[in-house]
Short mmCIF file of C-alpha atoms in Angstrom, two decimals:
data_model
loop_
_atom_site.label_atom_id
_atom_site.label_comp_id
_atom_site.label_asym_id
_atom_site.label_seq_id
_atom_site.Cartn_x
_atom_site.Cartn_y
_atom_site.Cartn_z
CA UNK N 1 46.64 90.41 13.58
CA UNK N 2 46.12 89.51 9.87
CA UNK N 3 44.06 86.27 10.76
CA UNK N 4 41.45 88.21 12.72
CA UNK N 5 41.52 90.97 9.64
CA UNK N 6 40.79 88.14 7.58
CA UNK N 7 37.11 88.09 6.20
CA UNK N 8 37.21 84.18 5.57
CA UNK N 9 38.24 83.71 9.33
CA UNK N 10 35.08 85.68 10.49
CA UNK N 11 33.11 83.52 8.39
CA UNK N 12 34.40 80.42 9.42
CA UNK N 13 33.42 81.66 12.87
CA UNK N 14 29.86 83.17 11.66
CA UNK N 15 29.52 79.34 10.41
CA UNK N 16 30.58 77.63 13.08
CA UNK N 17 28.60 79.86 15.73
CA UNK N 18 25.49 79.13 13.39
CA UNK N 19 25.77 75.28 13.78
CA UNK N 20 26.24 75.92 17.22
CA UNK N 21 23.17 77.36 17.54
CA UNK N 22 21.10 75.41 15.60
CA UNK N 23 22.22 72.39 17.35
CA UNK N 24 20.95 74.11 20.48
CA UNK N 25 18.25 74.45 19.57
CA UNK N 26 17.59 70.91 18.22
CA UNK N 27 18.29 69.95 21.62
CA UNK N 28 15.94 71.99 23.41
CA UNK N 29 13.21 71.59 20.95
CA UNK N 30 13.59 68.09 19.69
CA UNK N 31 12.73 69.24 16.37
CA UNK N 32 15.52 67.78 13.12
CA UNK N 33 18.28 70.85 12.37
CA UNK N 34 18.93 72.19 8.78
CA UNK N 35 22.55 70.49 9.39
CA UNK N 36 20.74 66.84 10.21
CA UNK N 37 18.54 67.04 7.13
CA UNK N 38 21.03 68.24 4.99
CA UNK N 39 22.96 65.15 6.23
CA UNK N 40 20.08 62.54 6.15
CA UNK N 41 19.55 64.00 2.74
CA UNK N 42 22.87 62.96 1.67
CA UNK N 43 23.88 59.62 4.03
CA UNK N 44 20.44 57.78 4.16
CA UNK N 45 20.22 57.44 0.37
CA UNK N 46 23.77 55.47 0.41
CA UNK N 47 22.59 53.94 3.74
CA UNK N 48 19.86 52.20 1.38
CA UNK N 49 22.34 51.27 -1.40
CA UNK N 50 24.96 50.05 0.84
CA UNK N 51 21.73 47.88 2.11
CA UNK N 52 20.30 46.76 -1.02
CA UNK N 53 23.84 45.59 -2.50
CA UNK N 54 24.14 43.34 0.80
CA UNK N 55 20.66 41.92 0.63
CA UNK N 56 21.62 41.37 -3.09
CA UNK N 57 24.90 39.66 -2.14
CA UNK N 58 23.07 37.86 0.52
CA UNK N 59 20.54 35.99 -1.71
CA UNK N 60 23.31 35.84 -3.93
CA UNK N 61 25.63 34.00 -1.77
CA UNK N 62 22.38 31.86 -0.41
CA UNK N 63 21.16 30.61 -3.71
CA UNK N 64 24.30 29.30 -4.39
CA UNK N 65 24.74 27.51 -0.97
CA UNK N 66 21.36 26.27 -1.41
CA UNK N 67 22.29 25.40 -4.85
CA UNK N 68 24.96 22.87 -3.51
CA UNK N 69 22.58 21.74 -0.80
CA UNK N 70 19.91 20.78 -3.31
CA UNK N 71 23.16 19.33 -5.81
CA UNK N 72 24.03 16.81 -2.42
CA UNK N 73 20.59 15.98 -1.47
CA UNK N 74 20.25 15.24 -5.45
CA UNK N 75 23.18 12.87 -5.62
CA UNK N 76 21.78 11.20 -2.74
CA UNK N 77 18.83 10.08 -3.36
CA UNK N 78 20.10 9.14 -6.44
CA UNK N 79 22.25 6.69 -5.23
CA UNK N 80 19.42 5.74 -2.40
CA UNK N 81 17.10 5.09 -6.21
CA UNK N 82 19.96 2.97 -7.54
CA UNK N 83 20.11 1.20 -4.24
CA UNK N 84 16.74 0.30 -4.29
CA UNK N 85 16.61 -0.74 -7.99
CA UNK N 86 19.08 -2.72 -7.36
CA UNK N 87 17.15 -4.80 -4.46
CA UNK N 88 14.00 -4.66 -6.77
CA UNK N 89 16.27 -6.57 -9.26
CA UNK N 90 17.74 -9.20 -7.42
CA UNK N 91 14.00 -9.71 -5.39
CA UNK N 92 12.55 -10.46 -8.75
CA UNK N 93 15.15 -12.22 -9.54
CA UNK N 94 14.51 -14.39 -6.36
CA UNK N 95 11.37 -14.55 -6.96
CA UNK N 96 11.64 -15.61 -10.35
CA UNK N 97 14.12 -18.30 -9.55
CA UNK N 98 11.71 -19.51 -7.05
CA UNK N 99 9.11 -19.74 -9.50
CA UNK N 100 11.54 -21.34 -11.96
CA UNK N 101 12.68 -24.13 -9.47
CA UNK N 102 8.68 -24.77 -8.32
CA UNK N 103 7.53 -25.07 -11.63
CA UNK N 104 10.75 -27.67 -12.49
CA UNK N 105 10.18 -29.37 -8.97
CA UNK N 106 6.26 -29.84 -10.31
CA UNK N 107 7.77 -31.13 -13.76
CA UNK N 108 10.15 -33.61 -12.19
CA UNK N 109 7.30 -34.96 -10.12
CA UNK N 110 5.05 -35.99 -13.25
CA UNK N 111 8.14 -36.83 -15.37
CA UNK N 112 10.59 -38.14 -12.95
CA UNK N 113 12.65 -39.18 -16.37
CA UNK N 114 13.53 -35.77 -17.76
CA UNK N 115 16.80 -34.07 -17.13
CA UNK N 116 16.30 -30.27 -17.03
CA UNK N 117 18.38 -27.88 -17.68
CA UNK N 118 17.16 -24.45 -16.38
CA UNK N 119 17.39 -21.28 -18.59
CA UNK N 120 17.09 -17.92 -18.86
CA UNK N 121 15.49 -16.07 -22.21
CA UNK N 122 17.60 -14.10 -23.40
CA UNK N 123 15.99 -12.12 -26.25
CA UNK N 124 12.94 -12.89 -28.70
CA UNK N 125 13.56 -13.06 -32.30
CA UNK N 126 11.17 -12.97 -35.40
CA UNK N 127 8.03 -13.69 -35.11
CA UNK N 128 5.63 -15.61 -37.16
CA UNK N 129 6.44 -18.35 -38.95
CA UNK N 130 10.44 -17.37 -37.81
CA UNK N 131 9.46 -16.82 -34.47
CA UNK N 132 12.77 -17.96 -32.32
CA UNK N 133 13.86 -17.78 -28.86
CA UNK N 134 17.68 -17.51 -27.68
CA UNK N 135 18.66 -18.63 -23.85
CA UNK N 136 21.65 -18.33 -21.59
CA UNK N 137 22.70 -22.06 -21.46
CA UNK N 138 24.17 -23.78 -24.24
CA UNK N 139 27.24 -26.69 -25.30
CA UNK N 140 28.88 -26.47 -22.26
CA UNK N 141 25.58 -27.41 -20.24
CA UNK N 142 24.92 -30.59 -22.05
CA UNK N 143 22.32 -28.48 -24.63
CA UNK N 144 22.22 -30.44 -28.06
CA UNK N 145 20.45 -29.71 -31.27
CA UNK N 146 17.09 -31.14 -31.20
CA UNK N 147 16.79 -31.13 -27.70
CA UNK N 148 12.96 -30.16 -26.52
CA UNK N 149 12.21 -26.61 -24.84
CA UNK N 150 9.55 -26.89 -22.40
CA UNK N 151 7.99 -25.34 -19.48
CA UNK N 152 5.25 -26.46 -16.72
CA UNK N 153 2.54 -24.94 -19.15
CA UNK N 154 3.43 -27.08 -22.26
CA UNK N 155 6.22 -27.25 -25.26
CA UNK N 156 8.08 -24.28 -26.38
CA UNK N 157 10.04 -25.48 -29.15
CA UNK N 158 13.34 -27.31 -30.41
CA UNK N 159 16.72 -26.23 -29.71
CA UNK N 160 17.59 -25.54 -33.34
CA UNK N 161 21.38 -24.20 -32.95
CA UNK N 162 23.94 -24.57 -29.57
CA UNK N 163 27.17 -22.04 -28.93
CA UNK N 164 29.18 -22.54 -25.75
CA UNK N 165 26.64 -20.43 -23.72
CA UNK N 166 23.59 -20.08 -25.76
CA UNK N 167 21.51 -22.13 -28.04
CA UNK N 168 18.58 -20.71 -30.13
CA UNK N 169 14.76 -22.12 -30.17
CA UNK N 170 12.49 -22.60 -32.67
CA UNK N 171 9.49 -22.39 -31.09
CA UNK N 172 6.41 -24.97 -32.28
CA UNK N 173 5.14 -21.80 -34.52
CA UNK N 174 8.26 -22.12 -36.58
CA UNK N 175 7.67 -23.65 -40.03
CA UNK N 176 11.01 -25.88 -39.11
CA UNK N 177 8.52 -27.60 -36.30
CA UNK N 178 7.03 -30.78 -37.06
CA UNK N 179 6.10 -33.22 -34.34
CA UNK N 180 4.20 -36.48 -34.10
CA UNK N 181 0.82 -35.59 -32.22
CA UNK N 182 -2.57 -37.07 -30.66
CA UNK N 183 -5.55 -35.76 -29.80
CA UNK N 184 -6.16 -36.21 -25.93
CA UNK N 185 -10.04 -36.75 -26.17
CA UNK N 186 -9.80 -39.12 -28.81
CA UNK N 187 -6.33 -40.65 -28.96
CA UNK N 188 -6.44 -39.46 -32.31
CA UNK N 189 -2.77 -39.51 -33.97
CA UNK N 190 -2.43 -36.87 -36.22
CA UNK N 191 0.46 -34.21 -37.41
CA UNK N 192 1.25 -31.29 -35.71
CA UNK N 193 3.48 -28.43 -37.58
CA UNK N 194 4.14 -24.51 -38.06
CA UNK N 195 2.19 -22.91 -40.79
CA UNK N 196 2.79 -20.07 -42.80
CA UNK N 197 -0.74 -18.65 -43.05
CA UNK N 198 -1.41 -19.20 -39.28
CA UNK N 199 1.85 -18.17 -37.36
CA UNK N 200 1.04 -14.80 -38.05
CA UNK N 201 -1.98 -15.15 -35.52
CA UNK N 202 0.32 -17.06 -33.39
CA UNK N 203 -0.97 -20.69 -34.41
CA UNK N 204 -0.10 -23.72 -35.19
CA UNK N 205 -1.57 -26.58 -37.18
CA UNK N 206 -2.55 -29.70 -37.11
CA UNK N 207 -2.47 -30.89 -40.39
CA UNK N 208 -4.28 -34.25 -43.06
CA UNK N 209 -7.69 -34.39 -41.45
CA UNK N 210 -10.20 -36.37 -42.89
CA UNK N 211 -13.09 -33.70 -43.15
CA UNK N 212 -15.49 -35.14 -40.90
CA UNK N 213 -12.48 -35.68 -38.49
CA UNK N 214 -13.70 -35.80 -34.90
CA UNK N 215 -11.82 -32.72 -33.95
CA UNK N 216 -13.79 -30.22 -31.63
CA UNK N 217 -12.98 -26.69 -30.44
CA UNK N 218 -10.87 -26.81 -27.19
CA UNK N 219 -9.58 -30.06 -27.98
CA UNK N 220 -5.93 -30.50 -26.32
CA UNK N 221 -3.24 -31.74 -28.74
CA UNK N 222 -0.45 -33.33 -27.31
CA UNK N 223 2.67 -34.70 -28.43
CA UNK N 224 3.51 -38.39 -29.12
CA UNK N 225 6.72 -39.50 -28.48
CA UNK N 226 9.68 -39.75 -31.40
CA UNK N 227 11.74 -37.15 -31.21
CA UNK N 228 10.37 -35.42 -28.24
CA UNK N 229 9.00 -36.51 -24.74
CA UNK N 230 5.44 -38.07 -25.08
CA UNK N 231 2.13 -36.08 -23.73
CA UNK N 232 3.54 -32.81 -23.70
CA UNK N 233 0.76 -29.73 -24.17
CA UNK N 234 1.03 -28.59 -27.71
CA UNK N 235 -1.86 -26.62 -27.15
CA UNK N 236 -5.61 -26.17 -28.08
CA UNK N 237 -7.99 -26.52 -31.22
CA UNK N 238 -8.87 -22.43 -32.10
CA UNK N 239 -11.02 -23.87 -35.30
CA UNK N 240 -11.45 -26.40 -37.72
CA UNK N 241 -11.39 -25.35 -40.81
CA UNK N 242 -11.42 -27.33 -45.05
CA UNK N 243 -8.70 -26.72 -47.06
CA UNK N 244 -8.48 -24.88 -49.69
CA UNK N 245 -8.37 -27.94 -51.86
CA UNK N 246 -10.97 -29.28 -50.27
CA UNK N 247 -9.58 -33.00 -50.24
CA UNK N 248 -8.92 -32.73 -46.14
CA UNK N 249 -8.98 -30.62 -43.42
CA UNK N 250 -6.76 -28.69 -40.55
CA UNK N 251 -7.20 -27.68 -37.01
CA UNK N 252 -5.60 -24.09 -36.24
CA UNK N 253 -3.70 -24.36 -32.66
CA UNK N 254 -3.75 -22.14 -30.35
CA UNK N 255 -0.08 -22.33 -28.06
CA UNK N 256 -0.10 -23.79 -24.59
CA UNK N 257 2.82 -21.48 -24.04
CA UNK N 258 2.89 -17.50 -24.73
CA UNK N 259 6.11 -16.92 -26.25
CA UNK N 260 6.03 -13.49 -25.69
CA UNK N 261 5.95 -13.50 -22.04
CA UNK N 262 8.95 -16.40 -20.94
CA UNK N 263 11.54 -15.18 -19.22
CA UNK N 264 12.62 -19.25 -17.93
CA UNK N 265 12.52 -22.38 -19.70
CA UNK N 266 13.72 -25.56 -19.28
CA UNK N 267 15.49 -27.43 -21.87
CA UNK N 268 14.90 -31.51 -21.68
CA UNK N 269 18.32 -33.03 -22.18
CA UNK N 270 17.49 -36.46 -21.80
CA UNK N 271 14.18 -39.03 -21.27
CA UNK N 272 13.13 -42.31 -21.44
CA UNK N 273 11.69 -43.26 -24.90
CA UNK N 274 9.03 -45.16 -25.43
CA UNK N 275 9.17 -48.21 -27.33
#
């Protein structure tokens, strides 16, 4: 037969009759074949890539999962922050409210006459002598021009201009202010207006003092009826000082009221004068 003649057939049976034996003899020693190391040799490197491109595309696929997690746990407590900010917000507005109506319920029980309208500051302008104050109520509210600003602690100022729903204050700093005045200690009447040299230091002054005037530090200065509500705190003698002229003197006033902190005030819209 030609097949039997051939020399590649007798060495594809020399080969297989080889493998045969080895693997024999794996089996009765245990022991790793040529054949089996020759094909570790070969498989177990791939085995290792084919591994390390999953683990890869594992971590892969993870961080990205994870990614979304941490995306929607993000978003969350986002909107759990806004939430909350929210409630902060309306408790201080409660609480400022609150505040607001004691402090006009303690107003209303030493000057049963006034008619308060509450409001909210909106913004602080200028400062100084130009320092100004505009609030959330205005025309359509009953505000007028010339109406006195006011809280528990003392006078803010004089609504100087009205809109529908705002009105801007001139606060008793202004150099527009000028108010009829006593001092409480004395009775003293005297002049109380905004000065140029002191509003930068956030004072006022009470102005024409004899020079030996009996004007001490600490002194309260309060206002005396005319155009605004009697007895109202202007605020407190800082110094006592000559003018420059040296004909009278001046007191420099500190404010019963800290502009820069109001966030209510109460405008007086009517009270009983005083004849």
């Amino acid at each position: 037969m030609k097949l039997t003649r051939s020399k590649l057939f007798w060495f594809a049976v020399l080969l297989v009759a080889v493998s045969l034996a080895l693997i024999l003899s794996s089996a009765v020693t245990g022991k790793p074949t040529f054949v089996r190391n020759l094909t570790g040799a070969v498989v177990t490197p791939l085995q290792n890539g084919v591994a390390s491109v999953t683990d890869r595309l594992t971590d892969l696929f993870g961080y990205f999962y994870r990614y979304d997690a941490l995306e929607r746990e993000n978003e969350e407590l986002k909107e759990q922050l806004r939430a909350y900010q929210k409630l902060e917000i309306a408790y201080d507005a409660a609480i400022n409210q609150n505040t607001a109506l004691r402090e006009a319920a303690g107003i209303k029980a030493r000057r049963a006459d006034f008619e308060l309208e509450l409001c909210s500051v909106v913004s602080v302008t200028g400062n100084g002598f130009q320092s100004s104050l505009t609030l959330s109520r205005g025309s359509l509210s009953g505000i007028e021009a010339g109406d006195c600003v006011i809280t528990g602690d003392g006078m803010v100022g004089f609504v100087d201009q009205v809109g529908l729903n705002h009105c801007v204050v001139k606060t008793v700093i202004h150099m527009d202010f000028n108010a009829s005045a006593t001092v409480s200690r004395t009775r003293e009447a005297v002049v109380a207006c905004g000065s140029f040299e002191l509003a930068s230091d956030g004072l006022l002054k009470v102005a024409y003092l004899e020079n030996d005037a009996d004007v001490k530090r600490g002194d309260v200065i309060l206002t005396n009826g005319g155009a605004y509500p009697p007895d109202l705190i202007l605020g407190r003698v800082e110094d006592f000082r000559q003018e420059s002229h040296g004909i009278s003197s001046y007191a420099a006033i500190r404010p019963a009221v800290d502009f820069t902190r109001l966030s209510t005030v109460f405008v007086v819209k009517d009270f009983n004068v005083e004849n």
